[in-house]
Coordinates of C-alpha atoms in Angstrom, one line a residue:
X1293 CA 2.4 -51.1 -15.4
X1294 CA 1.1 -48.0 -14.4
X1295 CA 1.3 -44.3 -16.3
X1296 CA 0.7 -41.3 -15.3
X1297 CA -0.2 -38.8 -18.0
X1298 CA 0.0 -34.9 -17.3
X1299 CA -1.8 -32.1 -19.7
X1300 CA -2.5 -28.6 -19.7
X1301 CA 0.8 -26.9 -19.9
X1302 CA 1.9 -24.3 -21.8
X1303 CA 3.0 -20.4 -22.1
X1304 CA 0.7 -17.7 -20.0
X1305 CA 0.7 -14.4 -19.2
X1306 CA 1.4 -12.8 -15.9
X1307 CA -2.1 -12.9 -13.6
X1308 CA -3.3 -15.3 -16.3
X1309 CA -4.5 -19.0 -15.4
X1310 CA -3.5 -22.7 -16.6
X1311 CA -5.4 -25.8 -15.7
X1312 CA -3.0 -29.6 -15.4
X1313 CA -4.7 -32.6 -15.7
X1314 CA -3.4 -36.5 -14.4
X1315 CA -4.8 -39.2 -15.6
X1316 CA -3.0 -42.7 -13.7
X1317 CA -3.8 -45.9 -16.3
X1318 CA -3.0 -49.2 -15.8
X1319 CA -3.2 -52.0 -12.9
X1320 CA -4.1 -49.8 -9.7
X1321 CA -5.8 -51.2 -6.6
X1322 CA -5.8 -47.6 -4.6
X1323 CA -4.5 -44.7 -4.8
X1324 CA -3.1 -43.1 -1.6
X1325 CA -1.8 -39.7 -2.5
X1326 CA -2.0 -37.8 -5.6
X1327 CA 0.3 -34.4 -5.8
X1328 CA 2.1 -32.0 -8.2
X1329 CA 5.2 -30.9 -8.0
X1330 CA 7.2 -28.6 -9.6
X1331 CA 11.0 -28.0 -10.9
X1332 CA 13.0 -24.9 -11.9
X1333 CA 16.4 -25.0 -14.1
X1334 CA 18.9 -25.5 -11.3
X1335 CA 16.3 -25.6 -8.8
X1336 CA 15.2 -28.9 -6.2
X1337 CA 12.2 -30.4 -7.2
X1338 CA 9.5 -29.0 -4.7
X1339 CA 5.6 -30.2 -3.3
X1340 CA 3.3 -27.5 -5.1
X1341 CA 0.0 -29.3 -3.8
X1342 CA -0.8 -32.6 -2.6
X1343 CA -4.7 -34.2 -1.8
X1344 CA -5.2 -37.6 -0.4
X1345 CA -7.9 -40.2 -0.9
X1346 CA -10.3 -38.4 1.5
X1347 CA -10.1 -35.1 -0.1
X1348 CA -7.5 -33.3 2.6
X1349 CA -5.1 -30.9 0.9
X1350 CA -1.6 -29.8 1.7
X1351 CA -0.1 -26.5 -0.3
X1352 CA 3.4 -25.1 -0.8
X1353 CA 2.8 -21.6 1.0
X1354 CA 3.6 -19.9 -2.1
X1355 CA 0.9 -21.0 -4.1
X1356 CA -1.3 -20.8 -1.3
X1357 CA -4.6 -18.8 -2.4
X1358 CA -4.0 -19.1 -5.6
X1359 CA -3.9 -22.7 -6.7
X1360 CA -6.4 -25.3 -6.1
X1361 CA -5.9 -29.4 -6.3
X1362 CA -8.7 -31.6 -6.6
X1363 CA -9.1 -35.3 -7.6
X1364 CA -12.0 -38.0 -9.1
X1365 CA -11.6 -40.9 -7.5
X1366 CA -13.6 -42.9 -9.8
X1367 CA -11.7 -41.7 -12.8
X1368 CA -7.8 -41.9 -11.2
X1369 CA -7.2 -38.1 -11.8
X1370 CA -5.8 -35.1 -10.6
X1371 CA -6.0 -31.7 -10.9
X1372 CA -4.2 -28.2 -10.3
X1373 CA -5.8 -25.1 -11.0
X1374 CA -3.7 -22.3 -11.0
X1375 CA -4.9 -18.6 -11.0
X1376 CA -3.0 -15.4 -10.8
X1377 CA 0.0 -17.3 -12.2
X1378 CA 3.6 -15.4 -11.4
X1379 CA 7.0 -15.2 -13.8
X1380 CA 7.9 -17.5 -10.5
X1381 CA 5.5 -20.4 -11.0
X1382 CA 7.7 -21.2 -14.2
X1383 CA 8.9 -24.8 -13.9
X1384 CA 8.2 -28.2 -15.0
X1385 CA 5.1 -29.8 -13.1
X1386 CA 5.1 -33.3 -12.7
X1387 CA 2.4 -35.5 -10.9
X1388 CA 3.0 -37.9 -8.7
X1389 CA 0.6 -40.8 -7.4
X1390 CA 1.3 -43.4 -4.4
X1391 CA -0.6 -46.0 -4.9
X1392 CA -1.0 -49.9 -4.2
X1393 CA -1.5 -52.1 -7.9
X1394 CA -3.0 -54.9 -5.2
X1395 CA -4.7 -55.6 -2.6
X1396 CA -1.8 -57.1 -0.4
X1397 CA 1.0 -54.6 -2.0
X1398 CA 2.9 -51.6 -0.4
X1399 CA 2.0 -48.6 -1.6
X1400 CA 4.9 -47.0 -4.0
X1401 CA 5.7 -43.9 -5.8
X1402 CA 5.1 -43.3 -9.3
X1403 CA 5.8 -40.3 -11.5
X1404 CA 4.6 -38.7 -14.6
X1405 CA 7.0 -37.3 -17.4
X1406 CA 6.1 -33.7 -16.4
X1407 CA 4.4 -30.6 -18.6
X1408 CA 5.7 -27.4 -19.4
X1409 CA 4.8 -24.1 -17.5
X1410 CA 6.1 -20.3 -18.4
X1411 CA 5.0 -17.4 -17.4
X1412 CA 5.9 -14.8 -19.3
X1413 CA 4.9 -11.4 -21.4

């Protein structure tokens, strides 16, 4: 099975900055896709930042500027460094990974449990 384990949540101050961390265990062959995204009380689940295998980078305009998603290949992790955080950012981030767990496989969608993010004073 696979896992995806998120880290680096917690409360912050308005203009302050929060590091999350993805670590994908388990029987993986590749990894497509790697992404976070995010969900507000009563709000769809939305794509904050996604990066692929060869490093390209897709960004919710939003967070654009501010945010920053990078990946080790070797180590099956992700990454989301957010600056100038906003009482808006607040949500649940969750990372998500598509990835193959063989050779010959399709590649599917897996999900972490999510971490905790508030911005507040």
């Amino acid at each position: 099975q696979v896992q995806l384990v998120e880290s680096g949540g917690g409360l912050v101050q308005p203009g302050g900055s929060l590091r999350l961390s993805c670590a994908a265990s388990g029987r993986i062959f590749r990894i497509n896709t790697m992404a976070w995204y995010r969900q507000a009380p009563g709000q769809e689940r939305e794509l904050v930042a996604r990066i692929s295998s060869g490093g390209s980078t897709y960004y919710l305009d939003s967070v654009k500027g501010r945010f920053t998603i990078s990946r080790d290949n070797a180590k099956n992790t992700a990454h989301l460094q957010m600056n100038s955080l906003k009482a808006e950012d607040t949500a649940v981030y969750l990372c998500n990974a598509v990835l193959s767990q063989h050779r010959n496989d399709f590649a599917a969608n897996y999900w972490g449990q999510g971490t905790q993010v508030t911005v507040s004073s």
